[in-house]
Amino acid sequence: MYHAIGPDPAPAALGLSVTPEAFAAQMGIVADRGFTPLTTAALAAAWRTGGPLPARPLLITFDDGYEGVHRYALPVLARHSFSGTVFVSTGWLPGPHGTGGAPDTMLDWAQVRELADAGTEIGGHSHTHPQLDQLDARRLRFETLRCREIVAEEVAAAPVSFAYPYGYSSRRVRRAVREAGFTQAVAVGNARAGRRQGPYALERVTVRRSTGTEEFTRLVEGRAIGRNFALDRAMTKGYAVVRRARGAVRGHWI
């Protein structure tokens, strides 16, 4: 799971960003170790139908829709003939649907279309990037459905994959995502995706600016993931209790 790709991102995007040089080196590791990147839609479809998967399947995903994905990541992906999925928060992208509030320079819709034309899957990431599990039913429906409508209008293909903003979801949120027309969704989890997780709770591993070459190699090979993200998981579990309590107060029980 990537976010911003760039040499000098805005402070709000820095921690979850990756330099262009680091991204190129990481994709070189993916290629050298024989992985076959595929889209989120392709993985979910294979698991849903029992269809075959390529050798050493791997998801390469980008959340939010930062401009550097087009400027820096796309040429690297093209050089290796790699597929990937970009999950866009439609209100953060400049243009007729923009709401403002983006943490850095984002893709414009022409760039999104170029990514799609190059074989990148364009997925949904809500409209304004809120904490979906804290929204009432009306706002939750708007955030998921409006995002899907805008991507379908701009790319001429309705998105089928969704990523939860901040990784936060609940049974109620997953149901809303399904009802909006998405057929699979990814969370964070900092673990490898598995069929047992179900199509609306596929987990991913976070790549940060601090992720070095050796650490990335271990993560992509599935080694020491639990140790690497032990603190993240503990904090996530603790915060989940708080979030459920907040949701209960607001009437969002599930």
PDB file of C-alpha atoms in Angstrom:
ATOM      1  CA  MET A   1       0.000   0.000   0.000  1.00  0.00           C
ATOM      2  CA  TYR A   2       1.532   3.255  -1.219  1.00  0.00           C
ATOM      3  CA  HIS A   3       0.370   6.848  -0.915  1.00  0.00           C
ATOM      4  CA  ALA A   4       2.407   9.777  -2.264  1.00  0.00           C
ATOM      5  CA  ILE A   5       5.401   9.179  -4.538  1.00  0.00           C
ATOM      6  CA  GLY A   6       7.680  12.203  -4.727  1.00  0.00           C
ATOM      7  CA  PRO A   7      10.991  13.799  -3.699  1.00  0.00           C
ATOM      8  CA  ASP A   8       9.535  16.540  -1.499  1.00  0.00           C
ATOM      9  CA  PRO A   9       5.905  15.943  -0.510  1.00  0.00           C
ATOM     10  CA  ALA A  10       3.907  18.252   1.710  1.00  0.00           C
ATOM     11  CA  PRO A  11       4.389  17.667   5.463  1.00  0.00           C
ATOM     12  CA  ALA A  12       0.941  16.077   5.768  1.00  0.00           C
ATOM     13  CA  ALA A  13       1.913  13.409   3.216  1.00  0.00           C
ATOM     14  CA  LEU A  14       5.562  12.922   4.173  1.00  0.00           C
ATOM     15  CA  GLY A  15       5.423   9.932   6.522  1.00  0.00           C
ATOM     16  CA  LEU A  16       3.451   7.741   4.132  1.00  0.00           C
ATOM     17  CA  SER A  17       5.337   8.913   1.047  1.00  0.00           C
ATOM     18  CA  VAL A  18       8.115   7.167  -0.883  1.00  0.00           C
ATOM     19  CA  THR A  19      10.846   8.813  -2.936  1.00  0.00           C
ATOM     20  CA  PRO A  20      10.881   8.081  -6.691  1.00  0.00           C
ATOM     21  CA  GLU A  21      14.278   6.401  -6.294  1.00  0.00           C
ATOM     22  CA  ALA A  22      13.036   4.142  -3.501  1.00  0.00           C
ATOM     23  CA  PHE A  23       9.924   3.210  -5.475  1.00  0.00           C
ATOM     24  CA  ALA A  24      12.007   2.290  -8.537  1.00  0.00           C
ATOM     25  CA  ALA A  25      14.308   0.146  -6.378  1.00  0.00           C
ATOM     26  CA  GLN A  26      11.348  -1.568  -4.726  1.00  0.00           C
ATOM     27  CA  MET A  27       9.778  -2.428  -8.074  1.00  0.00           C
ATOM     28  CA  GLY A  28      13.145  -3.812  -9.133  1.00  0.00           C
ATOM     29  CA  ILE A  29      13.009  -6.142  -6.125  1.00  0.00           C
ATOM     30  CA  VAL A  30       9.492  -7.212  -7.107  1.00  0.00           C
ATOM     31  CA  ALA A  31      10.689  -8.016 -10.624  1.00  0.00           C
ATOM     32  CA  ASP A  32      13.906  -9.758  -9.551  1.00  0.00           C
ATOM     33  CA  ARG A  33      12.037 -12.035  -7.156  1.00  0.00           C
ATOM     34  CA  GLY A  34       9.553 -13.200  -9.756  1.00  0.00           C
ATOM     35  CA  PHE A  35       6.366 -11.600  -8.466  1.00  0.00           C
ATOM     36  CA  THR A  36       3.489 -10.907 -10.854  1.00  0.00           C
ATOM     37  CA  PRO A  37       1.568  -7.750  -9.941  1.00  0.00           C
ATOM     38  CA  LEU A  38      -2.140  -7.724 -10.778  1.00  0.00           C
ATOM     39  CA  THR A  39      -5.077  -5.464 -10.071  1.00  0.00           C
ATOM     40  CA  THR A  40      -7.309  -5.733  -7.029  1.00  0.00           C
ATOM     41  CA  ALA A  41     -10.209  -6.589  -9.324  1.00  0.00           C
ATOM     42  CA  ALA A  42      -8.278  -9.417 -10.964  1.00  0.00           C
ATOM     43  CA  LEU A  43      -7.265 -10.944  -7.639  1.00  0.00           C
ATOM     44  CA  ALA A  44     -10.780 -10.790  -6.229  1.00  0.00           C
ATOM     45  CA  ALA A  45     -12.286 -12.201  -9.421  1.00  0.00           C
ATOM     46  CA  ALA A  46      -9.904 -15.169  -9.354  1.00  0.00           C
ATOM     47  CA  TRP A  47     -10.733 -15.911  -5.734  1.00  0.00           C
ATOM     48  CA  ARG A  48     -14.451 -15.470  -6.396  1.00  0.00           C
ATOM     49  CA  THR A  49     -14.568 -17.808  -9.390  1.00  0.00           C
ATOM     50  CA  GLY A  50     -11.778 -20.202  -8.523  1.00  0.00           C
ATOM     51  CA  GLY A  51      -9.837 -19.038 -11.562  1.00  0.00           C
ATOM     52  CA  PRO A  52      -6.047 -19.339 -11.844  1.00  0.00           C
ATOM     53  CA  LEU A  53      -3.640 -16.777 -10.464  1.00  0.00           C
ATOM     54  CA  PRO A  54      -0.225 -15.925 -11.925  1.00  0.00           C
ATOM     55  CA  ALA A  55       3.015 -16.971 -10.300  1.00  0.00           C
ATOM     56  CA  ARG A  56       3.633 -15.157  -7.017  1.00  0.00           C
ATOM     57  CA  PRO A  57       0.688 -12.746  -7.295  1.00  0.00           C
ATOM     58  CA  LEU A  58       1.140  -9.322  -5.719  1.00  0.00           C
ATOM     59  CA  LEU A  59      -1.044  -6.236  -5.319  1.00  0.00           C
ATOM     60  CA  ILE A  60       0.509  -2.794  -5.835  1.00  0.00           C
ATOM     61  CA  THR A  61      -1.959  -0.181  -4.628  1.00  0.00           C
ATOM     62  CA  PHE A  62      -1.923   3.601  -4.227  1.00  0.00           C
ATOM     63  CA  ASP A  63      -4.383   5.427  -1.962  1.00  0.00           C
ATOM     64  CA  ASP A  64      -5.804   8.961  -2.286  1.00  0.00           C
ATOM     65  CA  GLY A  65      -4.679   9.892  -5.823  1.00  0.00           C
ATOM     66  CA  TYR A  66      -1.440  11.868  -5.511  1.00  0.00           C
ATOM     67  CA  GLU A  67      -0.034  13.455  -8.661  1.00  0.00           C
ATOM     68  CA  GLY A  68       3.310  11.725  -8.190  1.00  0.00           C
ATOM     69  CA  VAL A  69       1.694   8.376  -8.982  1.00  0.00           C
ATOM     70  CA  HIS A  70       1.382   9.579 -12.578  1.00  0.00           C
ATOM     71  CA  ARG A  71       4.665  11.495 -12.698  1.00  0.00           C
ATOM     72  CA  TYR A  72       6.949   8.993 -10.984  1.00  0.00           C
ATOM     73  CA  ALA A  73       5.248   5.616 -10.475  1.00  0.00           C
ATOM     74  CA  LEU A  74       3.592   5.115 -13.867  1.00  0.00           C
ATOM     75  CA  PRO A  75       6.865   5.090 -15.882  1.00  0.00           C
ATOM     76  CA  VAL A  76       8.349   2.523 -13.509  1.00  0.00           C
ATOM     77  CA  LEU A  77       5.273   0.300 -13.670  1.00  0.00           C
ATOM     78  CA  ALA A  78       5.259   0.577 -17.466  1.00  0.00           C
ATOM     79  CA  ARG A  79       8.941  -0.359 -17.685  1.00  0.00           C
ATOM     80  CA  HIS A  80       8.243  -3.595 -15.826  1.00  0.00           C
ATOM     81  CA  SER A  81       4.798  -4.166 -17.423  1.00  0.00           C
ATOM     82  CA  PHE A  82       3.290  -4.151 -13.912  1.00  0.00           C
ATOM     83  CA  SER A  83      -0.381  -3.681 -13.114  1.00  0.00           C
ATOM     84  CA  GLY A  84      -1.641  -1.737 -10.129  1.00  0.00           C
ATOM     85  CA  THR A  85      -4.695  -0.102  -8.569  1.00  0.00           C
ATOM     86  CA  VAL A  86      -5.070   3.597  -7.752  1.00  0.00           C
ATOM     87  CA  PHE A  87      -7.839   4.410  -5.281  1.00  0.00           C
ATOM     88  CA  VAL A  88      -8.947   8.029  -5.709  1.00  0.00           C
ATOM     89  CA  SER A  89     -10.783  10.309  -3.313  1.00  0.00           C
ATOM     90  CA  THR A  90     -12.822  12.090  -5.963  1.00  0.00           C
ATOM     91  CA  GLY A  91     -13.424  15.317  -4.042  1.00  0.00           C
ATOM     92  CA  TRP A  92      -9.682  15.765  -3.479  1.00  0.00           C
ATOM     93  CA  LEU A  93      -8.926  15.791  -7.217  1.00  0.00           C
ATOM     94  CA  PRO A  94      -8.990  19.218  -8.902  1.00  0.00           C
ATOM     95  CA  GLY A  95     -11.740  19.903 -11.389  1.00  0.00           C
ATOM     96  CA  PRO A  96     -15.529  20.086 -11.466  1.00  0.00           C
ATOM     97  CA  HIS A  97     -15.993  17.655  -8.559  1.00  0.00           C
ATOM     98  CA  GLY A  98     -13.329  19.114  -6.282  1.00  0.00           C
ATOM     99  CA  THR A  99     -14.164  19.938  -2.665  1.00  0.00           C
ATOM    100  CA  GLY A 100     -10.702  20.982  -1.515  1.00  0.00           C
ATOM    101  CA  GLY A 101      -8.957  19.652   1.558  1.00  0.00           C
ATOM    102  CA  ALA A 102      -6.314  17.530  -0.186  1.00  0.00           C
ATOM    103  CA  PRO A 103      -3.024  17.199   1.728  1.00  0.00           C
ATOM    104  CA  ASP A 104      -0.815  17.650  -1.368  1.00  0.00           C
ATOM    105  CA  THR A 105      -0.909  18.001  -5.156  1.00  0.00           C
ATOM    106  CA  MET A 106      -3.337  15.454  -6.556  1.00  0.00           C
ATOM    107  CA  LEU A 107      -3.939  13.829  -9.933  1.00  0.00           C
ATOM    108  CA  ASP A 108      -6.169  15.640 -12.379  1.00  0.00           C
ATOM    109  CA  TRP A 109      -8.748  13.691 -14.332  1.00  0.00           C
ATOM    110  CA  ALA A 110      -6.701  13.685 -17.543  1.00  0.00           C
ATOM    111  CA  GLN A 111      -3.910  11.957 -15.629  1.00  0.00           C
ATOM    112  CA  VAL A 112      -6.376   9.495 -14.121  1.00  0.00           C
ATOM    113  CA  ARG A 113      -7.533   8.608 -17.621  1.00  0.00           C
ATOM    114  CA  GLU A 114      -3.936   8.139 -18.764  1.00  0.00           C
ATOM    115  CA  LEU A 115      -3.350   5.779 -15.864  1.00  0.00           C
ATOM    116  CA  ALA A 116      -6.475   3.822 -16.812  1.00  0.00           C
ATOM    117  CA  ASP A 117      -5.428   3.707 -20.467  1.00  0.00           C
ATOM    118  CA  ALA A 118      -2.079   2.272 -19.365  1.00  0.00           C
ATOM    119  CA  GLY A 119      -3.852  -0.631 -17.645  1.00  0.00           C
ATOM    120  CA  THR A 120      -4.006   0.718 -14.099  1.00  0.00           C
ATOM    121  CA  GLU A 121      -7.237  -0.071 -12.290  1.00  0.00           C
ATOM    122  CA  ILE A 122      -8.983   3.030 -10.937  1.00  0.00           C
ATOM    123  CA  GLY A 123     -10.802   2.313  -7.704  1.00  0.00           C
ATOM    124  CA  GLY A 124     -12.861   4.366  -5.258  1.00  0.00           C
ATOM    125  CA  HIS A 125     -11.640   5.867  -1.984  1.00  0.00           C
ATOM    126  CA  SER A 126     -14.760   7.848  -0.996  1.00  0.00           C
ATOM    127  CA  HIS A 127     -15.553  11.403  -2.104  1.00  0.00           C
ATOM    128  CA  THR A 128     -14.061  13.569   0.669  1.00  0.00           C
ATOM    129  CA  HIS A 129     -11.948  10.987   2.583  1.00  0.00           C
ATOM    130  CA  PRO A 130     -13.889  10.931   5.878  1.00  0.00           C
ATOM    131  CA  GLN A 131     -13.835   8.310   8.605  1.00  0.00           C
ATOM    132  CA  LEU A 132     -16.658   6.257   7.124  1.00  0.00           C
ATOM    133  CA  ASP A 133     -17.495   4.316  10.280  1.00  0.00           C
ATOM    134  CA  GLN A 134     -18.397   7.572  12.045  1.00  0.00           C
ATOM    135  CA  LEU A 135     -20.916   8.772   9.433  1.00  0.00           C
ATOM    136  CA  ASP A 136     -24.682   8.507   9.547  1.00  0.00           C
ATOM    137  CA  ALA A 137     -26.437   6.395   6.930  1.00  0.00           C
ATOM    138  CA  ARG A 138     -27.222   9.266   4.563  1.00  0.00           C
ATOM    139  CA  ARG A 139     -23.667  10.613   4.499  1.00  0.00           C
ATOM    140  CA  LEU A 140     -22.172   7.136   4.229  1.00  0.00           C
ATOM    141  CA  ARG A 141     -24.306   6.386   1.189  1.00  0.00           C
ATOM    142  CA  PHE A 142     -23.341   9.723  -0.381  1.00  0.00           C
ATOM    143  CA  GLU A 143     -19.589   9.182   0.134  1.00  0.00           C
ATOM    144  CA  THR A 144     -19.549   5.722  -1.440  1.00  0.00           C
ATOM    145  CA  LEU A 145     -22.091   6.218  -4.212  1.00  0.00           C
ATOM    146  CA  ARG A 146     -20.940   9.689  -5.289  1.00  0.00           C
ATOM    147  CA  CYS A 147     -17.352   8.480  -5.542  1.00  0.00           C
ATOM    148  CA  ARG A 148     -18.378   5.600  -7.799  1.00  0.00           C
ATOM    149  CA  GLU A 149     -20.549   7.852  -9.980  1.00  0.00           C
ATOM    150  CA  ILE A 150     -17.755  10.367 -10.552  1.00  0.00           C
ATOM    151  CA  VAL A 151     -15.136   7.773 -11.448  1.00  0.00           C
ATOM    152  CA  ALA A 152     -17.585   6.124 -13.850  1.00  0.00           C
ATOM    153  CA  GLU A 153     -18.301   9.496 -15.478  1.00  0.00           C
ATOM    154  CA  GLU A 154     -14.649  10.555 -15.803  1.00  0.00           C
ATOM    155  CA  VAL A 155     -13.083   7.228 -16.789  1.00  0.00           C
ATOM    156  CA  ALA A 156     -16.050   5.750 -18.692  1.00  0.00           C
ATOM    157  CA  ALA A 157     -15.885   2.614 -16.563  1.00  0.00           C
ATOM    158  CA  ALA A 158     -17.553   2.118 -13.197  1.00  0.00           C
ATOM    159  CA  PRO A 159     -15.013   1.195 -10.501  1.00  0.00           C
ATOM    160  CA  VAL A 160     -15.410  -2.168  -8.815  1.00  0.00           C
ATOM    161  CA  SER A 161     -12.748  -1.927  -6.091  1.00  0.00           C
ATOM    162  CA  PHE A 162     -12.775   0.312  -3.023  1.00  0.00           C
ATOM    163  CA  ALA A 163     -10.282   1.279  -0.313  1.00  0.00           C
ATOM    164  CA  TYR A 164     -11.507   2.461   3.095  1.00  0.00           C
ATOM    165  CA  PRO A 165     -10.125   5.906   4.063  1.00  0.00           C
ATOM    166  CA  TYR A 166      -7.713   5.487   6.981  1.00  0.00           C
ATOM    167  CA  GLY A 167      -8.468   1.759   6.757  1.00  0.00           C
ATOM    168  CA  TYR A 168     -11.538   2.204   8.983  1.00  0.00           C
ATOM    169  CA  SER A 169     -14.545   0.007   8.272  1.00  0.00           C
ATOM    170  CA  SER A 170     -17.326  -1.853  10.036  1.00  0.00           C
ATOM    171  CA  ARG A 171     -20.061  -4.245   9.022  1.00  0.00           C
ATOM    172  CA  ARG A 172     -22.277  -1.254   8.260  1.00  0.00           C
ATOM    173  CA  VAL A 173     -19.593   0.410   6.131  1.00  0.00           C
ATOM    174  CA  ARG A 174     -18.827  -2.781   4.216  1.00  0.00           C
ATOM    175  CA  ARG A 175     -22.524  -3.213   3.480  1.00  0.00           C
ATOM    176  CA  ALA A 176     -22.732   0.369   2.162  1.00  0.00           C
ATOM    177  CA  VAL A 177     -19.718  -0.194  -0.080  1.00  0.00           C
ATOM    178  CA  ARG A 178     -21.311  -3.338  -1.475  1.00  0.00           C
ATOM    179  CA  GLU A 179     -24.654  -1.609  -2.002  1.00  0.00           C
ATOM    180  CA  ALA A 180     -22.919   1.222  -3.865  1.00  0.00           C
ATOM    181  CA  GLY A 181     -21.835  -1.332  -6.467  1.00  0.00           C
ATOM    182  CA  PHE A 182     -18.271  -2.194  -5.456  1.00  0.00           C
ATOM    183  CA  THR A 183     -17.476  -5.914  -5.595  1.00  0.00           C
ATOM    184  CA  GLN A 184     -14.394  -5.891  -3.353  1.00  0.00           C
ATOM    185  CA  ALA A 185     -12.605  -3.601  -0.926  1.00  0.00           C
ATOM    186  CA  VAL A 186      -9.220  -3.343   0.756  1.00  0.00           C
ATOM    187  CA  ALA A 187      -8.375  -2.293   4.298  1.00  0.00           C
ATOM    188  CA  VAL A 188      -4.911  -1.923   5.842  1.00  0.00           C
ATOM    189  CA  GLY A 189      -4.332  -4.590   8.482  1.00  0.00           C
ATOM    190  CA  ASN A 190      -0.598  -4.786   7.724  1.00  0.00           C
ATOM    191  CA  ALA A 191      -0.859  -8.418   6.752  1.00  0.00           C
ATOM    192  CA  ARG A 192      -0.959 -10.320   3.502  1.00  0.00           C
ATOM    193  CA  ALA A 193      -4.308 -10.553   1.761  1.00  0.00           C
ATOM    194  CA  GLY A 194      -6.021 -13.920   2.076  1.00  0.00           C
ATOM    195  CA  ARG A 195      -9.152 -15.406   0.595  1.00  0.00           C
ATOM    196  CA  ARG A 196     -10.472 -16.158   4.096  1.00  0.00           C
ATOM    197  CA  GLN A 197     -10.689 -12.409   4.808  1.00  0.00           C
ATOM    198  CA  GLY A 198     -13.607 -12.103   2.389  1.00  0.00           C
ATOM    199  CA  PRO A 199     -13.893  -9.757  -0.592  1.00  0.00           C
ATOM    200  CA  TYR A 200     -14.607  -6.634   1.497  1.00  0.00           C
ATOM    201  CA  ALA A 201     -11.777  -6.882   4.034  1.00  0.00           C
ATOM    202  CA  LEU A 202      -8.616  -7.686   2.071  1.00  0.00           C
ATOM    203  CA  GLU A 203      -5.540  -6.636   4.017  1.00  0.00           C
ATOM    204  CA  ARG A 204      -2.432  -4.808   2.820  1.00  0.00           C
ATOM    205  CA  VAL A 205       1.051  -3.932   4.045  1.00  0.00           C
ATOM    206  CA  THR A 206       2.034  -0.265   4.440  1.00  0.00           C
ATOM    207  CA  VAL A 207       5.133   1.054   2.655  1.00  0.00           C
ATOM    208  CA  ARG A 208       6.466   4.231   4.280  1.00  0.00           C
ATOM    209  CA  ARG A 209       9.254   6.717   3.644  1.00  0.00           C
ATOM    210  CA  SER A 210      11.216   4.927   6.366  1.00  0.00           C
ATOM    211  CA  THR A 211      10.902   1.504   4.693  1.00  0.00           C
ATOM    212  CA  GLY A 212      14.420   0.500   3.671  1.00  0.00           C
ATOM    213  CA  THR A 213      15.450  -1.985   0.986  1.00  0.00           C
ATOM    214  CA  GLU A 214      16.006  -4.896   3.366  1.00  0.00           C
ATOM    215  CA  GLU A 215      12.738  -4.287   5.172  1.00  0.00           C
ATOM    216  CA  PHE A 216      10.834  -4.021   1.894  1.00  0.00           C
ATOM    217  CA  THR A 217      12.346  -7.313   0.722  1.00  0.00           C
ATOM    218  CA  ARG A 218      11.213  -9.039   3.923  1.00  0.00           C
ATOM    219  CA  LEU A 219       7.728  -7.565   3.641  1.00  0.00           C
ATOM    220  CA  VAL A 220       7.207  -8.496   0.010  1.00  0.00           C
ATOM    221  CA  GLU A 221       8.361 -12.037   0.803  1.00  0.00           C
ATOM    222  CA  GLY A 222       5.915 -12.176   3.712  1.00  0.00           C
ATOM    223  CA  ARG A 223       8.629 -12.497   6.357  1.00  0.00           C
ATOM    224  CA  ALA A 224       8.507 -10.761   9.748  1.00  0.00           C
ATOM    225  CA  ILE A 225       5.371  -8.773   8.924  1.00  0.00           C
ATOM    226  CA  GLY A 226       3.927  -9.354  12.382  1.00  0.00           C
ATOM    227  CA  ARG A 227       7.109  -8.140  14.074  1.00  0.00           C
ATOM    228  CA  ASN A 228       7.454  -5.115  11.796  1.00  0.00           C
ATOM    229  CA  PHE A 229       3.917  -3.927  12.502  1.00  0.00           C
ATOM    230  CA  ALA A 230       3.393  -5.134  16.075  1.00  0.00           C
ATOM    231  CA  LEU A 231       3.035  -1.600  17.432  1.00  0.00           C
ATOM    232  CA  ASP A 232       0.719  -0.581  14.584  1.00  0.00           C
ATOM    233  CA  ARG A 233      -1.534  -3.555  15.250  1.00  0.00           C
ATOM    234  CA  ALA A 234      -1.681  -2.914  18.985  1.00  0.00           C
ATOM    235  CA  MET A 235      -2.602   0.717  18.424  1.00  0.00           C
ATOM    236  CA  THR A 236      -5.194  -0.250  15.805  1.00  0.00           C
ATOM    237  CA  LYS A 237      -6.895  -2.701  18.165  1.00  0.00           C
ATOM    238  CA  GLY A 238      -7.004  -0.160  20.959  1.00  0.00           C
ATOM    239  CA  TYR A 239      -8.335   2.575  18.718  1.00  0.00           C
ATOM    240  CA  ALA A 240     -10.974   0.217  17.310  1.00  0.00           C
ATOM    241  CA  VAL A 241     -12.514  -0.058  20.792  1.00  0.00           C
ATOM    242  CA  VAL A 242     -12.656   3.728  21.027  1.00  0.00           C
ATOM    243  CA  ARG A 243     -14.182   4.031  17.574  1.00  0.00           C
ATOM    244  CA  ARG A 244     -16.877   1.461  18.315  1.00  0.00           C
ATOM    245  CA  ALA A 245     -17.782   3.348  21.474  1.00  0.00           C
ATOM    246  CA  ARG A 246     -18.032   6.625  19.559  1.00  0.00           C
ATOM    247  CA  GLY A 247     -20.169   4.956  16.912  1.00  0.00           C
ATOM    248  CA  ALA A 248     -22.479   3.515  19.536  1.00  0.00           C
ATOM    249  CA  VAL A 249     -23.000   6.959  21.041  1.00  0.00           C
ATOM    250  CA  ARG A 250     -23.972   8.248  17.594  1.00  0.00           C
ATOM    251  CA  GLY A 251     -26.250   5.285  16.950  1.00  0.00           C
ATOM    252  CA  HIS A 252     -23.875   3.504  14.535  1.00  0.00           C
ATOM    253  CA  TRP A 253     -23.968   0.129  16.210  1.00  0.00           C
ATOM    254  CA  ILE A 254     -22.506  -2.107  13.514  1.00  0.00           C
TER     255      ILE A 254
END
